[in-house]
Short mmCIF file of C-alpha atoms in Angstrom, two decimals:
data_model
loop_
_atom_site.label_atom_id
_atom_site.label_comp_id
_atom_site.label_asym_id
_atom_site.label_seq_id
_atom_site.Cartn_x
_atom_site.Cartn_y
_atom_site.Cartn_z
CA UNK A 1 44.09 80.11 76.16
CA UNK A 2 41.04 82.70 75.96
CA UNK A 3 38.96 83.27 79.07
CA UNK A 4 36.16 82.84 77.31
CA UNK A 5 32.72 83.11 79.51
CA UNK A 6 30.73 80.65 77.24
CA UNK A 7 26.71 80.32 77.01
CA UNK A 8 26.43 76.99 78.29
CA UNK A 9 28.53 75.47 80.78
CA UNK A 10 28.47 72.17 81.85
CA UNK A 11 26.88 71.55 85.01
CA UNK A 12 30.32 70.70 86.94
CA UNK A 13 29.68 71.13 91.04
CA UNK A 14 32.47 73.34 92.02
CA UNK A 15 32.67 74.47 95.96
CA UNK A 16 33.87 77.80 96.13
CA UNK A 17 35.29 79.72 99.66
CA UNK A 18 36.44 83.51 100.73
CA UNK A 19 37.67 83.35 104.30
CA UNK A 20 37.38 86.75 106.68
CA UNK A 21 38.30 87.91 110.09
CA UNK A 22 35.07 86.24 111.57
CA UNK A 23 33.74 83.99 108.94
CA UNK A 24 34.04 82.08 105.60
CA UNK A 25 31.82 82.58 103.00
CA UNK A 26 31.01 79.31 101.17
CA UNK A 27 29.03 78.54 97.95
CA UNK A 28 28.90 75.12 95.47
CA UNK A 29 27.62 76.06 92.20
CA UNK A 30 25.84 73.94 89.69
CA UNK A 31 27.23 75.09 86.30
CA UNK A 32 26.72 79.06 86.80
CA UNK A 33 23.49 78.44 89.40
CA UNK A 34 24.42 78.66 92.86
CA UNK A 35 22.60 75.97 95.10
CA UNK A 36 24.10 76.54 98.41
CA UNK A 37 25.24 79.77 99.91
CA UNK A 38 26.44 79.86 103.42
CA UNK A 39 28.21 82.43 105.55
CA UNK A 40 29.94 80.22 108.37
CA UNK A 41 30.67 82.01 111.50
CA UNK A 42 33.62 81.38 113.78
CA UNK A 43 33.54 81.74 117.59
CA UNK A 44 34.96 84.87 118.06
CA UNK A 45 36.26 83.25 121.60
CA UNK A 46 37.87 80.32 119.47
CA UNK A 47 39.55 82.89 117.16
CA UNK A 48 41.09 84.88 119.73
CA UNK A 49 42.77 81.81 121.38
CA UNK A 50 44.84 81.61 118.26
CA UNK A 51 48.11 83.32 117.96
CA UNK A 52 48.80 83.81 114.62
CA UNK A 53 45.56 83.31 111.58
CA UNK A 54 47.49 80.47 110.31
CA UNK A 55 46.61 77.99 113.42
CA UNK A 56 43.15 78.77 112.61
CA UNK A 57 43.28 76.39 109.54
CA UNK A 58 41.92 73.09 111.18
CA UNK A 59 39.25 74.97 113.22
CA UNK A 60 37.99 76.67 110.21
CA UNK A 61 38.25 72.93 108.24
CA UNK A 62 36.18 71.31 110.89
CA UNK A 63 33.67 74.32 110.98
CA UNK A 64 33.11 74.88 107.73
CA UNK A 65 32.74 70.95 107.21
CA UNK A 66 30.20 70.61 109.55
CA UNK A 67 28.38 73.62 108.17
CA UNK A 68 28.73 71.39 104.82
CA UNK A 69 27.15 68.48 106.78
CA UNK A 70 24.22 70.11 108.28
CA UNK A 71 23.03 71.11 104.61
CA UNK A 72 23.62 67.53 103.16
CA UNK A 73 26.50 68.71 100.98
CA UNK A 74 29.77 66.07 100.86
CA UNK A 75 32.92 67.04 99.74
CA UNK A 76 32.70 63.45 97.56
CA UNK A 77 29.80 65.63 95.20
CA UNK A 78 32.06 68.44 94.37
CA UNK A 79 34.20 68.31 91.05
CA UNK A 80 36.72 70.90 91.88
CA UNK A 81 37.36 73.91 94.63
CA UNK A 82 38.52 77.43 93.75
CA UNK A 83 37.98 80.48 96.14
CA UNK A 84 40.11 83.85 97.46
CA UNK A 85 43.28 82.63 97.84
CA UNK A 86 45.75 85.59 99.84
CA UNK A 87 49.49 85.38 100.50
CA UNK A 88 50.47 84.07 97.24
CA UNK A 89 52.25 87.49 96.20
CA UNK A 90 52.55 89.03 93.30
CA UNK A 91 51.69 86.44 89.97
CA UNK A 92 49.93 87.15 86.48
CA UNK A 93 46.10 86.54 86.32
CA UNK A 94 44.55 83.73 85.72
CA UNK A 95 43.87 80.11 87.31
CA UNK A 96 46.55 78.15 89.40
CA UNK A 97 47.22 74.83 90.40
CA UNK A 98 46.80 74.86 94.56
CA UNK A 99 49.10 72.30 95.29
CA UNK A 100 51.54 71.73 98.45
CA UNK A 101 53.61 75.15 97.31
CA UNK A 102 50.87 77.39 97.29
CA UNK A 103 50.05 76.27 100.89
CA UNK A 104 53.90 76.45 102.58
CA UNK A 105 53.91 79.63 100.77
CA UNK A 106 51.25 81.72 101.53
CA UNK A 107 51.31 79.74 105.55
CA UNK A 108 54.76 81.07 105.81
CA UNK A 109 54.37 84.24 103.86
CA UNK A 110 54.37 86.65 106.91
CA UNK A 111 50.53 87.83 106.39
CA UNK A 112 48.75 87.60 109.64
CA UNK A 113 45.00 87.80 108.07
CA UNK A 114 42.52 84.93 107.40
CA UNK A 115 42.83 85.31 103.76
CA UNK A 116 46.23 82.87 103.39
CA UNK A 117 43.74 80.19 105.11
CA UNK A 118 41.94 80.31 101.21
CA UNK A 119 44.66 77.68 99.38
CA UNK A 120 45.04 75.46 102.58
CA UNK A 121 41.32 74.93 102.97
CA UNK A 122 40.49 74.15 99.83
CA UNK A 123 43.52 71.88 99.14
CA UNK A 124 42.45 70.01 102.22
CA UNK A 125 39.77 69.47 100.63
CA UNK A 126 41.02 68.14 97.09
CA UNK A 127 42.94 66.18 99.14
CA UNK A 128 40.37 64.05 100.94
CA UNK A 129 38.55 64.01 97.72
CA UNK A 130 41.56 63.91 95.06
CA UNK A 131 39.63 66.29 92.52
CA UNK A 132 41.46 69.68 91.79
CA UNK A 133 41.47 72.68 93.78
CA UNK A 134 42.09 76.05 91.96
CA UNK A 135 43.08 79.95 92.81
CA UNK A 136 41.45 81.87 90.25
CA UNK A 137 43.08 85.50 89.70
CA UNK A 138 44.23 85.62 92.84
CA UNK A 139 44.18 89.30 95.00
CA UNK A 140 47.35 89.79 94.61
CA UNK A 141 47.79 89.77 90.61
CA UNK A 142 50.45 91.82 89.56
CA UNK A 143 50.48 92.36 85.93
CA UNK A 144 51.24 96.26 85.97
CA UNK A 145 53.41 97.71 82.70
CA UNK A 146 57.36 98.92 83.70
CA UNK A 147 56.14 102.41 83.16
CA UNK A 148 53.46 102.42 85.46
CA UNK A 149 55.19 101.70 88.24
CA UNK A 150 57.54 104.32 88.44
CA UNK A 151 56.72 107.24 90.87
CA UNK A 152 58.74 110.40 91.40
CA UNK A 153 59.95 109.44 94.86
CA UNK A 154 62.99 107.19 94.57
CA UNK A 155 62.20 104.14 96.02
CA UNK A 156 59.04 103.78 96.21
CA UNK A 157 57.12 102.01 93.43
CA UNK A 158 53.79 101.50 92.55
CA UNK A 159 52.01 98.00 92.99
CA UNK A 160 48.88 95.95 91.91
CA UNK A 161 46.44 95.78 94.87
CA UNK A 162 42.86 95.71 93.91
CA UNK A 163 39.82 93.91 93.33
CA UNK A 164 41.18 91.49 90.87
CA UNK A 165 38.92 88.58 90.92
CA UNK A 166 36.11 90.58 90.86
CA UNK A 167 37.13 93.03 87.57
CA UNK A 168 38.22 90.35 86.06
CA UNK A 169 35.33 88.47 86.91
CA UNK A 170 33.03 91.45 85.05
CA UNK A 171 35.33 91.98 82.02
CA UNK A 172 34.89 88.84 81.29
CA UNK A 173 31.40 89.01 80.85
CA UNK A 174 31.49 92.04 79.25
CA UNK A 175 33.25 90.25 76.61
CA UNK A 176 31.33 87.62 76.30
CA UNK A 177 28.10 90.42 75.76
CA UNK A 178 29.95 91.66 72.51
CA UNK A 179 30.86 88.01 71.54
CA UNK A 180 34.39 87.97 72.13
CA UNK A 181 36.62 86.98 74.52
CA UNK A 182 38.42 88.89 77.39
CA UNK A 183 41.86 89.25 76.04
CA UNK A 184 40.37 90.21 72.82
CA UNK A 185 38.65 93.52 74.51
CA UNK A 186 39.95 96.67 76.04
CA UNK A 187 37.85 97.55 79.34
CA UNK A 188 38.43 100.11 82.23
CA UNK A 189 36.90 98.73 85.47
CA UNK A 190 35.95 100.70 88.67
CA UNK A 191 35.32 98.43 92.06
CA UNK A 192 33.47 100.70 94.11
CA UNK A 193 32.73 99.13 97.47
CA UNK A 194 34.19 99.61 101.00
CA UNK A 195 38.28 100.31 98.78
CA UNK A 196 37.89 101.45 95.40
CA UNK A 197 40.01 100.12 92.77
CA UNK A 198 39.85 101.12 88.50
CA UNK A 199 42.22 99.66 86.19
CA UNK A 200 42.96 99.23 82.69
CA UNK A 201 42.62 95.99 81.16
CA UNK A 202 44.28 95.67 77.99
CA UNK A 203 43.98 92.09 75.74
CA UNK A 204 43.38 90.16 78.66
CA UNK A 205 46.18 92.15 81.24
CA UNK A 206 45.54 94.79 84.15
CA UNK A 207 48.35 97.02 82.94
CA UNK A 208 47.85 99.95 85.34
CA UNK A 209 45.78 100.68 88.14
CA UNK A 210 45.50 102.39 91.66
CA UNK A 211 47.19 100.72 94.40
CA UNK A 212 43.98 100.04 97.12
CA UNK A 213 46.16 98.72 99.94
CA UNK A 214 48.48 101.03 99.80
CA UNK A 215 46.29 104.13 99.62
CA UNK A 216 46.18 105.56 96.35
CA UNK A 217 43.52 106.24 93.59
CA UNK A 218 40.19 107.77 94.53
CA UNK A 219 38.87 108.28 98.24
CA UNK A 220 36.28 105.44 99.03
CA UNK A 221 33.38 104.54 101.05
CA UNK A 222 36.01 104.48 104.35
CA UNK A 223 39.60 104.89 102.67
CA UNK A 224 41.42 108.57 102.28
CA UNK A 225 42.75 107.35 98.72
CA UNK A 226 44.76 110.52 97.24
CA UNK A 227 45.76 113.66 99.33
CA UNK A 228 48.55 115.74 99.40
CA UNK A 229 51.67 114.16 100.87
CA UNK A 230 53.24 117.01 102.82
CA UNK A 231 50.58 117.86 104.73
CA UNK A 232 50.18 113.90 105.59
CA UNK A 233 54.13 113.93 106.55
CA UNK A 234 53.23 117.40 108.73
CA UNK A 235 50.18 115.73 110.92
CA UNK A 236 52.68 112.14 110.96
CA UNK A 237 55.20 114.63 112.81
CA UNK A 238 53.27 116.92 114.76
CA UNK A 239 53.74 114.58 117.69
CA UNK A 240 49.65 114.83 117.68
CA UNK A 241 48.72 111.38 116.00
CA UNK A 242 50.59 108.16 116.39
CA UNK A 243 50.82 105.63 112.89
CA UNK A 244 48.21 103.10 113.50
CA UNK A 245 45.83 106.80 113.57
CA UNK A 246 47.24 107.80 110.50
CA UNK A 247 47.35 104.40 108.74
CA UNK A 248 43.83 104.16 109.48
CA UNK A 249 42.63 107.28 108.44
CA UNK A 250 44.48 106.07 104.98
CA UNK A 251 42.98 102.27 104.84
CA UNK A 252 39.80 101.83 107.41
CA UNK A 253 38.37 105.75 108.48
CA UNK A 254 38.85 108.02 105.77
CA UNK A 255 37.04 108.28 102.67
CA UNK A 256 33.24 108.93 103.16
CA UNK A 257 33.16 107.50 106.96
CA UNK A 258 35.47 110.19 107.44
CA UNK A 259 34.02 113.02 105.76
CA UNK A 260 30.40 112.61 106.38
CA UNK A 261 30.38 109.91 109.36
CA UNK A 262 28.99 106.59 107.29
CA UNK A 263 29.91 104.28 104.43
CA UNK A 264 26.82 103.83 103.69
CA UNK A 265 25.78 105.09 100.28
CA UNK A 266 22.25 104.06 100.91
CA UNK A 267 22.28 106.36 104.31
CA UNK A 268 24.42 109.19 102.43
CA UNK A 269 21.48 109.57 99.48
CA UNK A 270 18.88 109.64 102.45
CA UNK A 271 20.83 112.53 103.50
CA UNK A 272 20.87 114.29 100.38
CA UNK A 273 17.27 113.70 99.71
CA UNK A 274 16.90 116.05 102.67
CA UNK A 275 18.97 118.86 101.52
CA UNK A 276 21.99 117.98 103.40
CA UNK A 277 25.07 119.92 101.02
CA UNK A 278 27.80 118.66 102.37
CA UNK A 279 26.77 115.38 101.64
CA UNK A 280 25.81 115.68 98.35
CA UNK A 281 29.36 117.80 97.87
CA UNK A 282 31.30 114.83 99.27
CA UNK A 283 29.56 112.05 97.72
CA UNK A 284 29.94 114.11 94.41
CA UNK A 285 34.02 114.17 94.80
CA UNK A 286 34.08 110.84 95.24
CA UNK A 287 31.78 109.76 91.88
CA UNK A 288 34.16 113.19 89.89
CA UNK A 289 37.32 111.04 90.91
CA UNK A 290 36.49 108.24 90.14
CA UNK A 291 35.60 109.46 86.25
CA UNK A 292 38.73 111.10 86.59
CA UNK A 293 40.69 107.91 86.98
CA UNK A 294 38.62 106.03 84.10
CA UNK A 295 39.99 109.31 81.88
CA UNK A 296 43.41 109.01 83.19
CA UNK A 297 43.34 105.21 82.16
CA UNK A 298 41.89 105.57 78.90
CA UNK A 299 44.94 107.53 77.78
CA UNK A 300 46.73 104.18 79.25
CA UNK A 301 45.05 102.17 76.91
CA UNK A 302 45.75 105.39 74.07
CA UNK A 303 42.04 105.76 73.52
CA UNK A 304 41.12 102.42 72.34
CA UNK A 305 38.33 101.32 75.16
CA UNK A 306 35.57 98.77 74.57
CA UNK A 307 33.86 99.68 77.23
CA UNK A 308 34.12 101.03 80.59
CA UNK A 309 32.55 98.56 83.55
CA UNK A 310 31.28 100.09 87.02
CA UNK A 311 30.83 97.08 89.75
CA UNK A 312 31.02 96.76 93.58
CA UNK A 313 28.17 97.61 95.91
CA UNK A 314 27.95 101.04 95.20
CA UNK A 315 27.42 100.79 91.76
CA UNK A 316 23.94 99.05 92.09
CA UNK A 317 23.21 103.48 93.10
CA UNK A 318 21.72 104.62 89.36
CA UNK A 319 22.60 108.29 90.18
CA UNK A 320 26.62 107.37 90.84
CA UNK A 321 26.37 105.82 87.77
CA UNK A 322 24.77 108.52 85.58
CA UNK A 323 27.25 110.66 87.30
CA UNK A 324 29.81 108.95 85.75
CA UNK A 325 28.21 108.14 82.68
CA UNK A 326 28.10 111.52 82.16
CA UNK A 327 31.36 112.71 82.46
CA UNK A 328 33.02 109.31 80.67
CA UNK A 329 30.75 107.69 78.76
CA UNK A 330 32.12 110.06 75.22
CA UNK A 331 35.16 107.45 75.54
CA UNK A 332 32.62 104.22 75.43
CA UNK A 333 30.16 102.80 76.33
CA UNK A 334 29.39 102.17 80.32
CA UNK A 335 27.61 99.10 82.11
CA UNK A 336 27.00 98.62 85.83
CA UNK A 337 27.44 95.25 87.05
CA UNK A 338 26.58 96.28 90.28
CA UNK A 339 27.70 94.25 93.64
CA UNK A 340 30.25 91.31 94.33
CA UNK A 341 31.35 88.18 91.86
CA UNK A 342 34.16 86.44 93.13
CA UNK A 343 32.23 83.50 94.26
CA UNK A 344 30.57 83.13 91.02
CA UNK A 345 34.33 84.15 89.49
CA UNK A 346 36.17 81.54 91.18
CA UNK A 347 33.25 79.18 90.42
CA UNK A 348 33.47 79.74 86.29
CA UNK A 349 37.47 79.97 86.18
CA UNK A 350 37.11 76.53 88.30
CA UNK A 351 34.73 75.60 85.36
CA UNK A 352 37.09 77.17 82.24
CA UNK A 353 40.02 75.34 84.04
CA UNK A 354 38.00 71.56 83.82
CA UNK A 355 36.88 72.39 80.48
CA UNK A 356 40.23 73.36 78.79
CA UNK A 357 39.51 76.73 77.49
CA UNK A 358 42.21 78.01 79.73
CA UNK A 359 45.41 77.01 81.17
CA UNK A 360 45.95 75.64 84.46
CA UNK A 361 49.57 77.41 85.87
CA UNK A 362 51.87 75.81 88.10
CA UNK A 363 52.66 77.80 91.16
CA UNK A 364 56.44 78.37 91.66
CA UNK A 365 56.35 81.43 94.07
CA UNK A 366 58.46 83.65 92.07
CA UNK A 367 57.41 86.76 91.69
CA UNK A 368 56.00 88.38 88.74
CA UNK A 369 57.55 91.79 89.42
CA UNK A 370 60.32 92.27 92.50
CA UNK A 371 61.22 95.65 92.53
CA UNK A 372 64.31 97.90 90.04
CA UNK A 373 67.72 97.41 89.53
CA UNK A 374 68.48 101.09 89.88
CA UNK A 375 72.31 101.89 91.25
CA UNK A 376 72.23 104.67 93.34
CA UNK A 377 68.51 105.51 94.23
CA UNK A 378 66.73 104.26 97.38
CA UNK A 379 66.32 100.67 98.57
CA UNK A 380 62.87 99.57 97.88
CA UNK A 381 60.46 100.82 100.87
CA UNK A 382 58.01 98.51 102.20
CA UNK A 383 54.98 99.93 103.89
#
């Protein structure tokens, strides 16, 4: 069915969660207005006496229900849940049943981050309550064409990792601002915030993009993105840096934080303002790759772009946008939606999913896309 964003929805009271190392973010939504908004913060002391971030699931239950309590919200008010659901693995986009599979899967998935609590907590609560929990384009959506997976080193094949609900989330709208629906548009979108993520979505389907976790696409606020490999392999050898150095450099230190000691684009401009060259020269490379990529995935998508959406936190900065306006915005037109909407994503594809205007998919856990049958090269490397 289309994923339609329509002009009025009906003023369904969907609950909508993102859980993190330290906290759970937590909104219900009236319709598209959000009437509660809470960040609930665990005891870091109660977090650490947990193994493994799956035994955190009752203390973050009981936490986030009493942070529900204290605001006069009951779980008996809400018409359905939907949130950031991790550990499911690679699926095709869109809105899924959470039911009793999601939950042994992504608890027994082998991910040790906070993120697989998502589908637990929120079928907990359709349980006590017996309306429908949902996981709306869940972070790992995998809906990549054959072709754009294939890299030059045997073996090792490119994945979807980036800010799915979130694009999706913003194409969507975009569609809805030329009157049509989102698989009847193509976009390229570019999720700048702490990882930066552009893909092309064509009729409805991410078919290419960078891979975010694993380190490719353009550097970011605090991740290396692209470099040269053999100079990478030369430091990993030189007996001088251990992995979890190297790894970080890749997904926590690089990027910005790296090159001009902050993430903060806010802090960098200050810098610039005051004549500071290096800043300006590294802040620059990262708003030049970025319009590289969107040029890259317009030949993806053969030319034939609708529009080309910037989003994320550092898109609310007018110059990165001109900057890439300026260098992209011949192949069509460009919008900043600028900041985070997967809490108002998971809250409308919660709403879409209760009105019919798209499908509801049962959960079975196999993968969308598990790797090449390819006799003779390299087994499939995991990172």
């Amino acid at each position: 069915m289309r994923q339609r964003r329509e002009e009025h929805f009906m003023a369904y009271r969907i609950l909508t969660l993102s859980p993190g190392s330290t906290s759970t973010k937590v909104a219900v939504f009236e319709g598209e207005e959000p009437v509660f908004k809470a960040n609930v913060r665990h005891d870091p002391a109660e977090l650490a006496s947990f193994d493994h971030a799956k035994d955190q699931l009752q203390y973050r239950i009981d936490t986030i229900e009493r942070e529900l309590a204290a605001a006069n919200v009951t779980l008996d008010s809400i018409d359905a849940f939907s949130g950031y659901c991790g550990g499911m693995g690679p699926t095709v986009g869109g809105i899924f049943a959470i039911d009793q599979t999601v939950c042994d899967h992504v608890l027994n998935c082998g991910m040790n981050h906070p993120a697989i609590l998502g589908a637990p907590i929120l079928y907990s609560f359709a349980q006590k309550t017996g309306k429908p929990a949902f996981a709306v384009n869940q972070p790992d959506t995998d809906e990549l064409d054959d072709v754009a997976r294939i890299t030059g080193y045997p073996g090792v094949y490119r994945k979807s990792h980036v800010h799915c609900l979130n694009q999706k989330e913003c194409a969507i709208r975009y569609a809805a601002s030329l009157g049509k629906a989102y698989d009847e548009i193509n976009v390229i979108v570019a999720h700048v915030g702490g990882g930066l993520s552009v893909a092309a979505h064509r009729k409805g389907r991410m078919v290419d993009t960078n891979d975010v976790l694993e380190g490719s696409g353009p550097f970011a606020p605090n991740r290396s993105g692209d470099v040269p490999l053999k100079p990478v392999v030369a430091l990993a050898f030189s007996g001088e840096h251990d992995k979890k150095e190297i790894m970080n450099v890749i997904g926590k230190t690089g990027g910005l934080l790296g090159l001009v000691g902050t993430d903060d684009a806010i802090a960098i401009n200050r810098r610039i303002d005051e004549g500071d060259a290096w800043a300006k020269v590294v802040y620059e490379a990262m708003a030049y790759q970025t319009a590289k990529a969107i040029g890259a995935f317009a030949a993806t998508l053969k030319g034939k772009v609708d529009g080309i959406i910037l989003t994320g936190g550092v898109s609310n900065d007018k110059g990165f946008v001109a900057y890439i306006e300026e260098r992209v915005g011949w192949i069509a037109p460009v919008v900043a939606y600028g900041g985070d909407f997967e809490m108002e994503g998971s809250a409308s594809g919660a709403v879409r999913a209760l009105e019919g205007t798209e499908e509801v998919m049962t959960y079975t856990g196999i993968p969308s896309w598990d790797g090449f049958d390819m006799p003779g090269a390299f087994a499939d490397v995991e990172a």
